[in-house]
mmCIF file of C-alpha atoms in Angstrom:
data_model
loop_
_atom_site.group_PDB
_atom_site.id
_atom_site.type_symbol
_atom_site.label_atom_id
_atom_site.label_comp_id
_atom_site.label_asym_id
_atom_site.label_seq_id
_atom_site.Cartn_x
_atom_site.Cartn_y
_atom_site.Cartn_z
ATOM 1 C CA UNK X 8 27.904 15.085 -76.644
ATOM 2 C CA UNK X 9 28.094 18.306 -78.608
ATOM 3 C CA UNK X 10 28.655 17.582 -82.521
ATOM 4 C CA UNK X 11 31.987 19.224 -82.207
ATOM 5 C CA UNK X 12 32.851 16.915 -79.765
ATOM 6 C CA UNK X 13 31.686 14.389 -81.997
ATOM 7 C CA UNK X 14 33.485 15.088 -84.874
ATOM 8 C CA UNK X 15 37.272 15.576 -82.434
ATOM 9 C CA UNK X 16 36.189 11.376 -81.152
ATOM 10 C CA UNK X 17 35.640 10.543 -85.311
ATOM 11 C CA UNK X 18 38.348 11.312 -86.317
ATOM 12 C CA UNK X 19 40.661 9.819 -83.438
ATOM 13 C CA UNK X 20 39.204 6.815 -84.126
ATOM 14 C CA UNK X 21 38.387 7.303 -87.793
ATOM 15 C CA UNK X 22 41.667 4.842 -88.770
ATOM 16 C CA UNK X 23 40.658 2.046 -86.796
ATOM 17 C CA UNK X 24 37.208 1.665 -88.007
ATOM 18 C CA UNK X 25 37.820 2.062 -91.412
ATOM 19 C CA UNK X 26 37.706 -1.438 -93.027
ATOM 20 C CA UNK X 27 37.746 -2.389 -97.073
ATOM 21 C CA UNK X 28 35.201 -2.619 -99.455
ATOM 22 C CA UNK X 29 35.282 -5.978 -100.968
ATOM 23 C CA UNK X 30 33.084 -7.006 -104.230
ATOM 24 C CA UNK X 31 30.891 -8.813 -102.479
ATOM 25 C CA UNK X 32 29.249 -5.520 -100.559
ATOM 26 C CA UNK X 33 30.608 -2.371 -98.894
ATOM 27 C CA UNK X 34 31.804 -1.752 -95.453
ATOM 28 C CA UNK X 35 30.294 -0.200 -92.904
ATOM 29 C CA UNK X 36 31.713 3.669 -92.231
ATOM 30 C CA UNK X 37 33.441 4.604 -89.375
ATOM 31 C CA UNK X 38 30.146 7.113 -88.682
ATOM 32 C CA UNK X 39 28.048 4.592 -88.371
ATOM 33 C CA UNK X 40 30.185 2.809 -86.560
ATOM 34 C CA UNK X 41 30.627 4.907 -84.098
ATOM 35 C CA UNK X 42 27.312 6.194 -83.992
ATOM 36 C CA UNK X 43 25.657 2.622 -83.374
ATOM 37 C CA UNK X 44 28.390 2.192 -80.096
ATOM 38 C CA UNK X 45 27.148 5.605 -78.755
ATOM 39 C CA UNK X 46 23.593 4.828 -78.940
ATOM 40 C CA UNK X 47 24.210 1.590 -77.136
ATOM 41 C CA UNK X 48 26.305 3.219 -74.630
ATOM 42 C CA UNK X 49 23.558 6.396 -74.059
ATOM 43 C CA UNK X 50 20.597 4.435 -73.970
ATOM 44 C CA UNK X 51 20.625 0.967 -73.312
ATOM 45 C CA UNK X 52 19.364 -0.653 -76.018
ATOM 46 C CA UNK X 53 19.398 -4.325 -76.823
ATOM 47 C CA UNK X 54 20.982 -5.557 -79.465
ATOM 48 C CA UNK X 55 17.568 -6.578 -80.545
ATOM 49 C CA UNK X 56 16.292 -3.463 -80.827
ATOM 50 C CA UNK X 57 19.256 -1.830 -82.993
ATOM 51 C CA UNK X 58 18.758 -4.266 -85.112
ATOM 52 C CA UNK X 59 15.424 -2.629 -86.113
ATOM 53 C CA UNK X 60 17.035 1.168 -85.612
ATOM 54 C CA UNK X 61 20.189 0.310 -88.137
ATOM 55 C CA UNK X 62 18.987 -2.367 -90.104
ATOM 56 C CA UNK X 63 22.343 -4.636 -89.268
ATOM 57 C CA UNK X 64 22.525 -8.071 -87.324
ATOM 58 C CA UNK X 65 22.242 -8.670 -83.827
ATOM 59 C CA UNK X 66 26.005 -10.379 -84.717
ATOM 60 C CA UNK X 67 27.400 -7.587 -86.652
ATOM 61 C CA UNK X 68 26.255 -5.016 -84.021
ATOM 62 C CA UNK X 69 27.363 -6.815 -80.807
ATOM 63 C CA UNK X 70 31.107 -6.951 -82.831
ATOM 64 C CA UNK X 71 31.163 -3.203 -83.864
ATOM 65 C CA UNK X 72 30.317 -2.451 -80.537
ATOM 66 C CA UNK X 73 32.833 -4.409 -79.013
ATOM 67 C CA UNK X 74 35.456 -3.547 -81.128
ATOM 68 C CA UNK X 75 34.552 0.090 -81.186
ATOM 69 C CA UNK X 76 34.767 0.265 -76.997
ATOM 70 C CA UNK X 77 38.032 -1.379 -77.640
ATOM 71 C CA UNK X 78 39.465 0.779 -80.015
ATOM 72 C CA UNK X 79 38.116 3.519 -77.787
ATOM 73 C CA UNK X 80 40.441 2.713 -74.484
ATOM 74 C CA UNK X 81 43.210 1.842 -77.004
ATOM 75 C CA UNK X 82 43.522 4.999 -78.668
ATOM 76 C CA UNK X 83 42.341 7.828 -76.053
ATOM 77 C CA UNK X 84 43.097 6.303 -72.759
ATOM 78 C CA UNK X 85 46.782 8.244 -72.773
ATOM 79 C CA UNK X 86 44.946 11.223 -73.664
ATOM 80 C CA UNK X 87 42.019 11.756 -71.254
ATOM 81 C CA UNK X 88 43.085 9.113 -68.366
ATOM 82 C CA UNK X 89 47.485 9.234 -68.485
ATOM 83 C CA UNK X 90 49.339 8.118 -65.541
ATOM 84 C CA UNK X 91 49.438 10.701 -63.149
ATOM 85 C CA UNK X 92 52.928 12.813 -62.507
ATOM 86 C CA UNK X 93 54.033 14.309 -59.372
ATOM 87 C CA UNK X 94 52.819 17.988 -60.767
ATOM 88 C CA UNK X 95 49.484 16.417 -61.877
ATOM 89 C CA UNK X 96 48.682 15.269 -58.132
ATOM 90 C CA UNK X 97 49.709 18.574 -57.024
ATOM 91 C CA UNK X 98 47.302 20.250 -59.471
ATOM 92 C CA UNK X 99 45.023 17.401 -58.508
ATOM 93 C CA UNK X 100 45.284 18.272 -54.638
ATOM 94 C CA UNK X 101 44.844 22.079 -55.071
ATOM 95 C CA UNK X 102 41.343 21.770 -56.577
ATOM 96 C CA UNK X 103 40.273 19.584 -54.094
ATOM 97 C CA UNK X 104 41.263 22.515 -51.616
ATOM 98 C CA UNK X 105 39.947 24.879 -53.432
ATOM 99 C CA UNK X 106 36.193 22.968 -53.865
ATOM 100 C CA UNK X 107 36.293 21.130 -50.477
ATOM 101 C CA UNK X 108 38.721 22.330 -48.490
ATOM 102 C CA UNK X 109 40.155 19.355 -47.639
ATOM 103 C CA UNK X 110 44.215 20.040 -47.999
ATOM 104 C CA UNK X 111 46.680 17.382 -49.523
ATOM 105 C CA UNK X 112 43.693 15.560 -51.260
ATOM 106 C CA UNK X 113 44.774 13.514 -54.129
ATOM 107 C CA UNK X 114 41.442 11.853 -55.365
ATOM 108 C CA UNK X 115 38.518 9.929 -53.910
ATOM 109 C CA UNK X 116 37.954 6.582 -53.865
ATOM 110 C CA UNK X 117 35.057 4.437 -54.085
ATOM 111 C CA UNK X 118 33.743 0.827 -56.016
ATOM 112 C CA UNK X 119 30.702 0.795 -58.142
ATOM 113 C CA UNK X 120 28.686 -2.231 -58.806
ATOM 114 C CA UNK X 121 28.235 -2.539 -62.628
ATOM 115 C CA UNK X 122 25.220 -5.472 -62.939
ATOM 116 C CA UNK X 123 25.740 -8.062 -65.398
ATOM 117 C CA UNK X 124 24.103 -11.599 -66.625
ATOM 118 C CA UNK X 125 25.137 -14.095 -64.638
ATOM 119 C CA UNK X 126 27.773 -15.422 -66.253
ATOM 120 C CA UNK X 127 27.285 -19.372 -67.351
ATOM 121 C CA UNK X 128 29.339 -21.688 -64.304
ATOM 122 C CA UNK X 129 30.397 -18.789 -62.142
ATOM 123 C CA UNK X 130 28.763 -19.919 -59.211
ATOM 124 C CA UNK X 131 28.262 -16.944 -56.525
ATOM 125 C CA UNK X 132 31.634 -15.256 -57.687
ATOM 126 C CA UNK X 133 30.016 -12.329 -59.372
ATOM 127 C CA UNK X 134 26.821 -12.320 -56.452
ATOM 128 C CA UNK X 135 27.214 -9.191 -54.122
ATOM 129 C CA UNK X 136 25.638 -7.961 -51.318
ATOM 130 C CA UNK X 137 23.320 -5.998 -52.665
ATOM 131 C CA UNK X 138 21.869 -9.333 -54.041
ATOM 132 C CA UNK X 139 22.371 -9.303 -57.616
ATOM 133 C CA UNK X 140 25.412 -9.795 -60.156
ATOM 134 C CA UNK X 141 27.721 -7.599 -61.094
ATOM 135 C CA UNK X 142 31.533 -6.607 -61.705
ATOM 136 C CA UNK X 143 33.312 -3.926 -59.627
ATOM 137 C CA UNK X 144 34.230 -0.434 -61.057
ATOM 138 C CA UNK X 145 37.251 0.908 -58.875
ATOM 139 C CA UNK X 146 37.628 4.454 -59.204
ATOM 140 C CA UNK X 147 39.741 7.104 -58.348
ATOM 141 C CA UNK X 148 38.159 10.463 -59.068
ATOM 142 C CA UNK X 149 39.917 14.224 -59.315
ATOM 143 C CA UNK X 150 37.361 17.381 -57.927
ATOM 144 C CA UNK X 151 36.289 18.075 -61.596
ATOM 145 C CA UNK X 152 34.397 14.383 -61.499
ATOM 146 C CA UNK X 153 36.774 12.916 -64.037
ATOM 147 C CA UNK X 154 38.487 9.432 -63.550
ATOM 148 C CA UNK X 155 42.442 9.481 -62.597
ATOM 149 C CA UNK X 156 42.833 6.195 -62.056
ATOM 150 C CA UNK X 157 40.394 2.730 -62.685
ATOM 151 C CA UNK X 158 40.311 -1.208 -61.535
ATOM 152 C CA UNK X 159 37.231 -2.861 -63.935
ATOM 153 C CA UNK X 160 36.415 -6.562 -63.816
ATOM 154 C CA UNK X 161 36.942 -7.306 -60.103
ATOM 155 C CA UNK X 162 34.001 -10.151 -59.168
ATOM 156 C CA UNK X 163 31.125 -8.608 -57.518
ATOM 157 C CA UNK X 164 30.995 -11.036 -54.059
ATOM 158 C CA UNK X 165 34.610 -9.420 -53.382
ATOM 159 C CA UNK X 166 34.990 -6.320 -50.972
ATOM 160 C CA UNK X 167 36.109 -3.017 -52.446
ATOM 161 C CA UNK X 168 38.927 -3.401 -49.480
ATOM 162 C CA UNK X 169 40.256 -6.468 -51.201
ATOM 163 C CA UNK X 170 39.793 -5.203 -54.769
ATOM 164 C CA UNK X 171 41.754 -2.199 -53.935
ATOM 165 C CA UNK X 172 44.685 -4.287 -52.383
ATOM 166 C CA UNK X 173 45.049 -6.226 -55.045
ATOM 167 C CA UNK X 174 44.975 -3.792 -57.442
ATOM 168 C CA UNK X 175 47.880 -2.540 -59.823
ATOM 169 C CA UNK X 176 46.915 0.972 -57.940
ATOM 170 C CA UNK X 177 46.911 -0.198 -54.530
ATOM 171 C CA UNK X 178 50.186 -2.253 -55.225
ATOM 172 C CA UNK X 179 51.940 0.890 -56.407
ATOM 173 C CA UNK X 180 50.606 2.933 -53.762
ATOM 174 C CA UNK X 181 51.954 0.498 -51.201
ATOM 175 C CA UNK X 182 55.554 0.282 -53.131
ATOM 176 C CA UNK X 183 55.606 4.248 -53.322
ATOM 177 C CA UNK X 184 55.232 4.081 -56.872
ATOM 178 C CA UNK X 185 52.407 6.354 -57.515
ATOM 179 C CA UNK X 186 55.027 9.504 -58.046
ATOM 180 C CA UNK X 187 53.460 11.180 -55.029
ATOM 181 C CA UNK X 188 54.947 14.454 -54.225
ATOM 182 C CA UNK X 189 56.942 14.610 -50.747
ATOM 183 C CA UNK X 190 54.590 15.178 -47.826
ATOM 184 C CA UNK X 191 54.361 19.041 -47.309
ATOM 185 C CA UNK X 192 52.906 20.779 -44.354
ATOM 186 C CA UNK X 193 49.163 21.246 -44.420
ATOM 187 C CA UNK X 194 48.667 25.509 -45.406
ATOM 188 C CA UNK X 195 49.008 28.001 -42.948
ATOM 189 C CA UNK X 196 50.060 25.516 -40.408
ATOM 190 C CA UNK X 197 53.390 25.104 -38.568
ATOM 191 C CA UNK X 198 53.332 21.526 -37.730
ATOM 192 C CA UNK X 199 55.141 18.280 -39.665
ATOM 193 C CA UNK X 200 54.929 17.703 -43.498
ATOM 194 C CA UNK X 201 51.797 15.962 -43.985
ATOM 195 C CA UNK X 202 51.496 13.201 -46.827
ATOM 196 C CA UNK X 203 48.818 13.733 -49.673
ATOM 197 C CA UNK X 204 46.112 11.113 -49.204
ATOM 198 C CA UNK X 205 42.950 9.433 -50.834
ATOM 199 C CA UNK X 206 39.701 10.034 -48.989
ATOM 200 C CA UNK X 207 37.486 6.852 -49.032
ATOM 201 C CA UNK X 208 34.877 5.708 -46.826
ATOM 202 C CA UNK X 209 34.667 2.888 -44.215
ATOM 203 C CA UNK X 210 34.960 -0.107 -46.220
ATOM 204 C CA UNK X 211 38.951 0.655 -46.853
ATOM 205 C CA UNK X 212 41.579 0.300 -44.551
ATOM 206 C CA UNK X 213 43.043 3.260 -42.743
ATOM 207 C CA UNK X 214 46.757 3.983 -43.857
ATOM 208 C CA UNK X 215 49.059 7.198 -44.172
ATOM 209 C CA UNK X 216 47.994 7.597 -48.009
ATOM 210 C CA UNK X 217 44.080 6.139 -47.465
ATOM 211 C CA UNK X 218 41.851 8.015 -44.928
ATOM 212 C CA UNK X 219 38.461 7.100 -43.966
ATOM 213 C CA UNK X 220 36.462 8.396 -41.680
ATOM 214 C CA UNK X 221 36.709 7.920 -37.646
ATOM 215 C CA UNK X 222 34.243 5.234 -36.100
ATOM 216 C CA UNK X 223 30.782 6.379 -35.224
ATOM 217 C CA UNK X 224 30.511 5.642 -32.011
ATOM 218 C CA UNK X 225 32.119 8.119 -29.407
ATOM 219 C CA UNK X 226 31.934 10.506 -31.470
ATOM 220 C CA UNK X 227 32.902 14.200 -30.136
ATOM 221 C CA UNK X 228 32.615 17.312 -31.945
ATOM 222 C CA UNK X 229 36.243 16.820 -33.234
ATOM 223 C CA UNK X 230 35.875 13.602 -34.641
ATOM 224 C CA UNK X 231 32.746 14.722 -36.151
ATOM 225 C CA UNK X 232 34.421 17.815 -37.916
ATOM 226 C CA UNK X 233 36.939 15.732 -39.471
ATOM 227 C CA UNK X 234 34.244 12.910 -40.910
ATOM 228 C CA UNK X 235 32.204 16.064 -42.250
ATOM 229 C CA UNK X 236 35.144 17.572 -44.032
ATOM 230 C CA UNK X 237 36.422 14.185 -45.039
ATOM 231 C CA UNK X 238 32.487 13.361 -46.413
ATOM 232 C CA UNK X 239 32.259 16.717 -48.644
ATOM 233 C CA UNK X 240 36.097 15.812 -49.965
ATOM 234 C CA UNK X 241 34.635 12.105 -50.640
ATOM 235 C CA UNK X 242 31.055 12.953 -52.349
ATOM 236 C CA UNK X 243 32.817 13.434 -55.694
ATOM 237 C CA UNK X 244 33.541 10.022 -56.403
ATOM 238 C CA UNK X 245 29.910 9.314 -55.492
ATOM 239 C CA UNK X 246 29.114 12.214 -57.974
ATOM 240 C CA UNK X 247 31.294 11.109 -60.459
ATOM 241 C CA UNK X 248 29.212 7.541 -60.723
ATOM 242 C CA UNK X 249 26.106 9.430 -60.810
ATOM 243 C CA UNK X 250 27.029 11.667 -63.305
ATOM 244 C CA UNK X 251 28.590 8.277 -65.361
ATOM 245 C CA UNK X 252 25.120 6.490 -65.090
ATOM 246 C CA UNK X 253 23.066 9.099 -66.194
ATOM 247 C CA UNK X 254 24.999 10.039 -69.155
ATOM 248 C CA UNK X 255 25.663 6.717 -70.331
ATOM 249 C CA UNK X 256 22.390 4.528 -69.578
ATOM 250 C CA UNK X 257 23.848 1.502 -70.807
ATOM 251 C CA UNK X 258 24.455 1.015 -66.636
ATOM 252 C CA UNK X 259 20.279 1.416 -65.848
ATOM 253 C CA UNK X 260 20.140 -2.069 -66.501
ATOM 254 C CA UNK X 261 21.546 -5.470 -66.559
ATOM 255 C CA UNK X 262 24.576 -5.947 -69.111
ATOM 256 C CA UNK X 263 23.227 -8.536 -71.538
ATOM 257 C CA UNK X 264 27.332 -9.663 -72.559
ATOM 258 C CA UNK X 265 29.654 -12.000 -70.944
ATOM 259 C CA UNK X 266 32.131 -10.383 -67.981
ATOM 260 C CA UNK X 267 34.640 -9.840 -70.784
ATOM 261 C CA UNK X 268 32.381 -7.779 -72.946
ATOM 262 C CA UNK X 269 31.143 -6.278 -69.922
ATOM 263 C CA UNK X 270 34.551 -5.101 -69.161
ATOM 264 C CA UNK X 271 35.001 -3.196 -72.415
ATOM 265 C CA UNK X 272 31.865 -1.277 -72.221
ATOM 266 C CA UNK X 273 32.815 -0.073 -69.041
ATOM 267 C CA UNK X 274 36.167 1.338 -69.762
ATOM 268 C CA UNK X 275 34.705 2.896 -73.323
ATOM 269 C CA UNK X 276 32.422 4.708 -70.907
ATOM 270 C CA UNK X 277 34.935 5.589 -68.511
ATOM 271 C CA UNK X 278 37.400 7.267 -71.499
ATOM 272 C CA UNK X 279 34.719 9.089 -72.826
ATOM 273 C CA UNK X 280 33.211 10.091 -69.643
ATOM 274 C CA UNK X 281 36.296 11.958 -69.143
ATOM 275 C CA UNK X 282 36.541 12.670 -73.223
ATOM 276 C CA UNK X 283 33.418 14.879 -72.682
ATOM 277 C CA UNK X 284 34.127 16.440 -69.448
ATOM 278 C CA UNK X 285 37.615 18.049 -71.007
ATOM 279 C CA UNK X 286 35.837 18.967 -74.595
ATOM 280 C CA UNK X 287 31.704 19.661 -73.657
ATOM 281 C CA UNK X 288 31.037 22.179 -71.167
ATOM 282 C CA UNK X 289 29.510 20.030 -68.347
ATOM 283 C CA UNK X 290 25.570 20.172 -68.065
ATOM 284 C CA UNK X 291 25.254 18.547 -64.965
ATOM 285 C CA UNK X 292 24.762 20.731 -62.035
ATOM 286 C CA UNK X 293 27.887 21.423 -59.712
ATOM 287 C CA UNK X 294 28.149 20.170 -56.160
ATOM 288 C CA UNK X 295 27.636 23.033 -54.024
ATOM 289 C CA UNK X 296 30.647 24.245 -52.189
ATOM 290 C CA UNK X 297 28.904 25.137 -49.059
ATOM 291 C CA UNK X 298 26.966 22.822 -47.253
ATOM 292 C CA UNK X 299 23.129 22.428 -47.190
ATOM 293 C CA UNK X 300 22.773 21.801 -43.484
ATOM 294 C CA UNK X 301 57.158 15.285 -39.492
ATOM 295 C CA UNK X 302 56.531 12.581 -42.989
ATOM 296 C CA UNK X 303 55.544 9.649 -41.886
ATOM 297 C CA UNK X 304 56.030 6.929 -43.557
ATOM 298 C CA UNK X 305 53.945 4.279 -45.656
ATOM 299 C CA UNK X 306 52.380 1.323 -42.811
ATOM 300 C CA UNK X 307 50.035 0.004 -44.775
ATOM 301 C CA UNK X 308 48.078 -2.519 -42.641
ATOM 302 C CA UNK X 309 44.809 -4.156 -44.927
ATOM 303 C CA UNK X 310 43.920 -6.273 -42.367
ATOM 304 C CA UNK X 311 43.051 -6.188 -38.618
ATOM 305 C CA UNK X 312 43.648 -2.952 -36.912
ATOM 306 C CA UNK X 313 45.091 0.093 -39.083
ATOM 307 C CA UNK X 314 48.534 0.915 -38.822
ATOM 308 C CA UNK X 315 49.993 3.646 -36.311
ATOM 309 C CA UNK X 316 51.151 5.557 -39.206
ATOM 310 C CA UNK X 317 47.771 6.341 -40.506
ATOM 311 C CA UNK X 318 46.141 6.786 -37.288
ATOM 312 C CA UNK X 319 48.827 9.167 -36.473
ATOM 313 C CA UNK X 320 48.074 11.014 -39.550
ATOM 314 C CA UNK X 321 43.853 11.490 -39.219
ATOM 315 C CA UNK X 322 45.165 13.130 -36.346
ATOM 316 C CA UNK X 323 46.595 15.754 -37.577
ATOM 317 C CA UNK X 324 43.721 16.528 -40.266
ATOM 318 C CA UNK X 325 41.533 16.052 -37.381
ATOM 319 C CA UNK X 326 43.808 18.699 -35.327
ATOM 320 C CA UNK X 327 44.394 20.764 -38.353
ATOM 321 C CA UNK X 328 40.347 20.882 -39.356
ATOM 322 C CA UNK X 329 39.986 22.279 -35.621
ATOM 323 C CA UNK X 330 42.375 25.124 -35.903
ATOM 324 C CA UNK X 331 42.224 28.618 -36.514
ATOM 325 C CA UNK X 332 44.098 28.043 -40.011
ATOM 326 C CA UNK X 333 41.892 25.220 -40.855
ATOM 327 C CA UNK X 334 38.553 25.469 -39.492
ATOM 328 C CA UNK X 335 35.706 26.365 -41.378
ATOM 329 C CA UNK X 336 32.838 29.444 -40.177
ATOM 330 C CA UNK X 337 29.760 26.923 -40.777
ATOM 331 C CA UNK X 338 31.236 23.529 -39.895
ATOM 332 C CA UNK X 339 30.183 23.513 -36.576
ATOM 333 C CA UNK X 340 26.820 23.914 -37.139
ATOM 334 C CA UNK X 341 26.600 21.610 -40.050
ATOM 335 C CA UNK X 342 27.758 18.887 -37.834
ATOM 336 C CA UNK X 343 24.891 19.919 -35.106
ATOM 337 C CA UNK X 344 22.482 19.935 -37.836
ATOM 338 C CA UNK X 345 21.370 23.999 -36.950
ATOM 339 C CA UNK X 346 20.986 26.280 -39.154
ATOM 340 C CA UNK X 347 22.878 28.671 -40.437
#
């Protein structure tokens, strides 16, 4: 975070951690304040050791920091994460095309396992598969690797499937409340309007608005274009928790803080993930472009078999990624694995 940058998060937040000097001593500033949460947040340090670092308590530092995250999602959430409008998803969908090529994109989604203490008397409810604890990050992520949409605080033992059904996002997505634009046809082609979608992978269920990739087995060269162009659309989700993890390396190790505490870490890290993608001119290397080697209507089916509707529509990507309008020069043999 450039000092610029810096100085634009101060003095959002500059209000609410300003707190009154009383006779008995003074109150911390809102610099230091804010400087102690970002040092948490960047590196990882215990409370223990910013004790040393700032000369405060282990107590007073775990409540700025707390408070501080808190204030952070509270006053720059609407700014740097607002609810998406119909022209936002459009402008969302057009980079996508532009970076992937995948038409009618509207973000990728994917869960991240955020490890935590185990919480005292929780049983196996926060014990995932990867055999550890942790809470679920649920993220829906634009082509410039910045959040559009989050779920944070979902138990770890529960599916990213489930989290996402029973999510305020998956809920509105489901009632047509997301102010998606209407379904338009995919470019160049002359077939049916095609609905704008979220790419995810195989742990989601298949519906018109959620498309995952086709099974593995059986595969012919079709079916393999359309999991290779739906895998370069999807990577930037996986990018987008990469580039969150190494920036702030609180998430390198175990959260030493209750679920709850947890929780507001996360989204602080989240807002200002995006906070210094819009202000800082991103660092991080850029995924490659190019590769190394009618409307139908909502059927959403989270269980069992996937609805008709959404088969019906990965077949017309699939169609459309085949076709003169929509294919692309080295697909074929990235999906071979020749070179170029």
């Amino acid at each position: 975070m450039s000092v610029a940058t810096f100085d634009i998060l101060l003095a959002s937040l500059r209000s609410g951690l300003t707190f009154q000097d009383t006779t008995m001593r003074r109150s911390i500033s809102p610099e230091e304040r804010l400087l102690l949460t970002l040092r948490f947040l960047a590196t990882g340090n215990s409370f223990a050791s910013l004790h040393y670092e700032y000369l405060l308590g282990i107590s007073t530092i775990s409540g700025i920091v707390c408070h501080t995250c808190q204030l952070i999602w509270q006053r720059l959430r609407e700014a740097v994460m607002p609810t998406p409008t119909a022209d936002d998803w459009l402008q969302i969908a057009d980079g996508f095309y532009q970076s992937s090529q995948f038409p009618n994109c509207i973000g990728a989604l994917d869960g991240k396992h955020i490890r935590v203490k185990k919480p005292p008397h929780s049983g196996s409810q926060y014990f995932n598969y990867k055999q550890y604890f942790s809470i679920v990050l649920l993220a829906l992520v634009d082509s410039n690797y910045r959040f559009i949409i989050v779920d944070i605080g979902a138990y770890g033992s529960t599916a990213d499937a489930r989290i996402f059904c029973s999510s305020r996002m998956g809920e509105r997505l489901r009632a047509n409340q997301l102010a998606l634009p209407e379904p338009r046809r995919l470019p160049g082609s002359s077939a049916s309007a095609t609905p704008f979608v979220i790419v995810a992978d195989e742990g989601f269920a298949l519906s018109p608005h959620v498309m995952r990739a086709f099974p593995r087995r059986n595969l012919d060269d079709r079916k393999r274009i359309f999991n290779y162009r739906l895998s370069r659309a999807r990577r930037y989700v996986e990018c987008a928790f990469g580039i969150l993890s190494n920036k702030w390396r609180v998430f390198m190790s175990s959260l030493q803080m209750s679920p709850q505490n947890a929780t507001l870490v996360i989204q602080a890290c989240v807002i200002l993930h995006n906070f210094t993608r819009i202000h800082d001119v991103p660092s991080e290397p850029e995924v490659a472009p190019f590769p190394t080697t009618t409307s139908v209507g909502l059927d959403h089916n989270p269980q069992g078999r996937p609805g008709s509707a959404g088969l019906a529509v990965r077949e017309l990507f699939a169609d459309y990624f085949i076709s003169p309008e929509g294919a692309l020069s080295w697909q074929l043999n990235s999906i071979r694995g020749t070179r170029r």
